Amino acid sequence: MSSTYDQEIEELLALYQRQREGAAETRRRINETTGTATAPRQTVKVTVNAVGDVTGIEFPTGAFRRLTPKELSEALLTTIAEARRDALEQVARMTDLQLPSGANAASLLRGEGDPTALLPESPGMPDEVRDYIDTGLNPGGIRG
């Protein structure tokens, strides 16, 4: 016969499994994320992946031919930065829902803030479950 504690532990394990599956789905979606930006006058269009690696550079028009090398370089660098911001914001929107209240995924992804400050040292659980985990005893001193 299973105890209430065994049932609670089973529920916690099932919750953990659902969270793990959700994390795997989020990772898949992040891996598919791309950010794109186009420079003014469509001189250059840049695509990056979720971590900001450039995966494509296009010149949609011949406008780039009228730019000096310095102007083209600046257009590329600016457009790459914009594409990276786009990808970062998409990833942040995907992960904000899974973060504790008050956490901002975009700031964490930019390296701002302490991610360990978002979670307590110990996971929250009813005192009875904590006692059961710590001692293996149910209330009344019966071993589980």
Coordinates of C-alpha atoms in Angstrom, one line a residue:
M1 CA 0.0 0.0 0.0
S2 CA 1.5 3.4 -1.0
S3 CA 1.5 6.2 1.5
T4 CA 0.5 9.8 0.9
Y5 CA 4.2 10.6 0.8
D6 CA 4.9 8.1 -1.9
Q7 CA 2.1 9.7 -3.9
E8 CA 3.5 13.2 -3.4
I9 CA 7.0 12.0 -4.4
E10 CA 5.5 10.4 -7.5
E11 CA 3.8 13.7 -8.3
L12 CA 7.0 15.6 -7.8
L13 CA 8.8 13.2 -10.1
A14 CA 6.1 13.5 -12.7
L15 CA 6.3 17.3 -12.5
Y16 CA 10.1 17.1 -12.9
Q17 CA 9.7 14.9 -16.0
R18 CA 7.2 17.4 -17.5
Q19 CA 9.6 20.3 -16.8
R20 CA 12.5 18.3 -18.4
E21 CA 10.4 17.6 -21.5
G22 CA 9.5 21.3 -21.6
A23 CA 13.2 22.2 -21.4
A24 CA 14.0 19.9 -24.3
E25 CA 11.3 21.5 -26.4
T26 CA 12.5 25.0 -25.5
R27 CA 16.1 23.9 -26.5
R28 CA 14.8 22.6 -29.9
R29 CA 13.0 25.9 -30.5
I30 CA 16.0 27.9 -29.5
N31 CA 18.2 25.9 -31.9
E32 CA 15.8 26.8 -34.7
T33 CA 15.8 30.5 -33.9
T34 CA 17.3 33.0 -36.4
G35 CA 17.6 36.7 -36.2
T36 CA 17.5 38.9 -39.3
A37 CA 18.2 42.5 -39.9
T38 CA 18.4 44.6 -43.1
A39 CA 20.5 47.8 -43.3
P40 CA 19.0 51.1 -44.6
R41 CA 18.6 51.2 -48.4
Q42 CA 18.8 47.4 -48.3
T43 CA 22.6 47.6 -48.7
V44 CA 23.0 44.3 -46.7
K45 CA 20.8 41.7 -45.0
V46 CA 22.3 39.5 -42.2
T47 CA 20.9 36.4 -40.6
V48 CA 22.3 34.9 -37.4
N49 CA 21.5 31.8 -35.3
A50 CA 20.4 31.8 -31.7
V51 CA 23.9 32.3 -30.3
G52 CA 24.6 35.1 -32.7
D53 CA 26.8 33.3 -35.3
V54 CA 26.4 34.8 -38.7
T55 CA 24.7 32.3 -40.9
G56 CA 24.0 34.4 -44.0
I57 CA 24.9 37.7 -45.6
E58 CA 23.0 39.0 -48.6
F59 CA 23.1 42.1 -50.7
P60 CA 19.5 42.4 -51.8
T61 CA 20.2 45.4 -54.1
G62 CA 23.2 46.9 -55.8
A63 CA 23.2 49.7 -53.2
F64 CA 26.3 48.3 -51.5
R65 CA 28.3 49.2 -54.6
R66 CA 27.9 52.9 -53.9
L67 CA 29.4 52.6 -50.4
T68 CA 33.0 53.2 -49.5
P69 CA 34.7 50.2 -47.9
K70 CA 34.4 52.0 -44.5
E71 CA 30.6 52.6 -45.0
L72 CA 30.1 49.0 -46.1
S73 CA 32.0 47.8 -43.0
E74 CA 29.9 50.0 -40.7
A75 CA 26.7 48.8 -42.4
L76 CA 27.8 45.2 -41.9
L77 CA 28.7 45.6 -38.3
T78 CA 25.6 47.5 -37.4
T79 CA 23.3 45.0 -39.3
I80 CA 25.0 42.0 -37.6
A81 CA 24.5 43.7 -34.2
E82 CA 20.8 44.3 -35.0
A83 CA 20.3 40.7 -36.2
R84 CA 21.9 39.4 -33.0
R85 CA 19.6 41.6 -30.9
D86 CA 16.6 40.2 -32.9
A87 CA 17.7 36.6 -32.2
L88 CA 18.4 37.4 -28.5
E89 CA 14.9 38.9 -28.1
Q90 CA 13.3 35.9 -29.6
V91 CA 15.1 33.5 -27.3
A92 CA 14.3 35.7 -24.4
R93 CA 10.6 35.6 -25.2
M94 CA 10.7 31.8 -25.4
T95 CA 12.4 31.5 -22.0
D96 CA 10.7 34.4 -20.0
L97 CA 7.7 32.2 -19.3
Q98 CA 9.9 29.6 -17.6
L99 CA 11.8 32.0 -15.3
P100 CA 10.8 33.1 -11.9
S101 CA 8.8 36.3 -11.5
G102 CA 11.0 39.4 -11.9
A103 CA 13.6 37.6 -14.0
N104 CA 14.4 39.0 -17.4
A105 CA 15.8 36.4 -19.9
A106 CA 17.2 39.1 -22.2
S107 CA 19.4 40.5 -19.4
L108 CA 20.6 37.1 -18.4
L109 CA 21.4 36.2 -22.0
R110 CA 23.4 39.4 -22.2
G111 CA 25.4 38.3 -19.2
E112 CA 23.7 40.8 -16.8
G113 CA 22.5 39.6 -13.4
D114 CA 23.2 36.5 -11.4
P115 CA 21.1 33.5 -12.5
T116 CA 21.8 31.7 -9.2
A117 CA 19.9 34.5 -7.4
L118 CA 16.7 33.5 -9.2
L119 CA 16.3 30.2 -7.4
P120 CA 16.3 29.4 -3.7
E121 CA 19.2 27.3 -2.2
S122 CA 16.7 24.4 -1.6
P123 CA 13.6 23.7 -3.7
G124 CA 10.3 24.5 -2.1
M125 CA 8.3 21.6 -0.8
P126 CA 5.9 20.9 2.1
D127 CA 7.6 20.4 5.5
E128 CA 6.3 16.8 5.6
V129 CA 8.0 15.9 2.3
R130 CA 11.2 17.6 3.4
D131 CA 11.1 15.6 6.7
Y132 CA 10.4 12.4 4.7
I133 CA 13.4 13.1 2.4
D134 CA 15.7 14.0 5.4
T135 CA 14.7 11.2 7.7
G136 CA 12.6 8.6 5.8
L137 CA 10.1 8.9 8.6
N138 CA 6.4 9.7 8.2
P139 CA 4.7 11.7 10.9
G140 CA 4.2 9.3 13.8
G141 CA 7.7 7.9 13.3
I142 CA 6.8 5.2 10.7
R143 CA 9.6 4.5 8.2
G144 CA 8.4 5.0 4.6

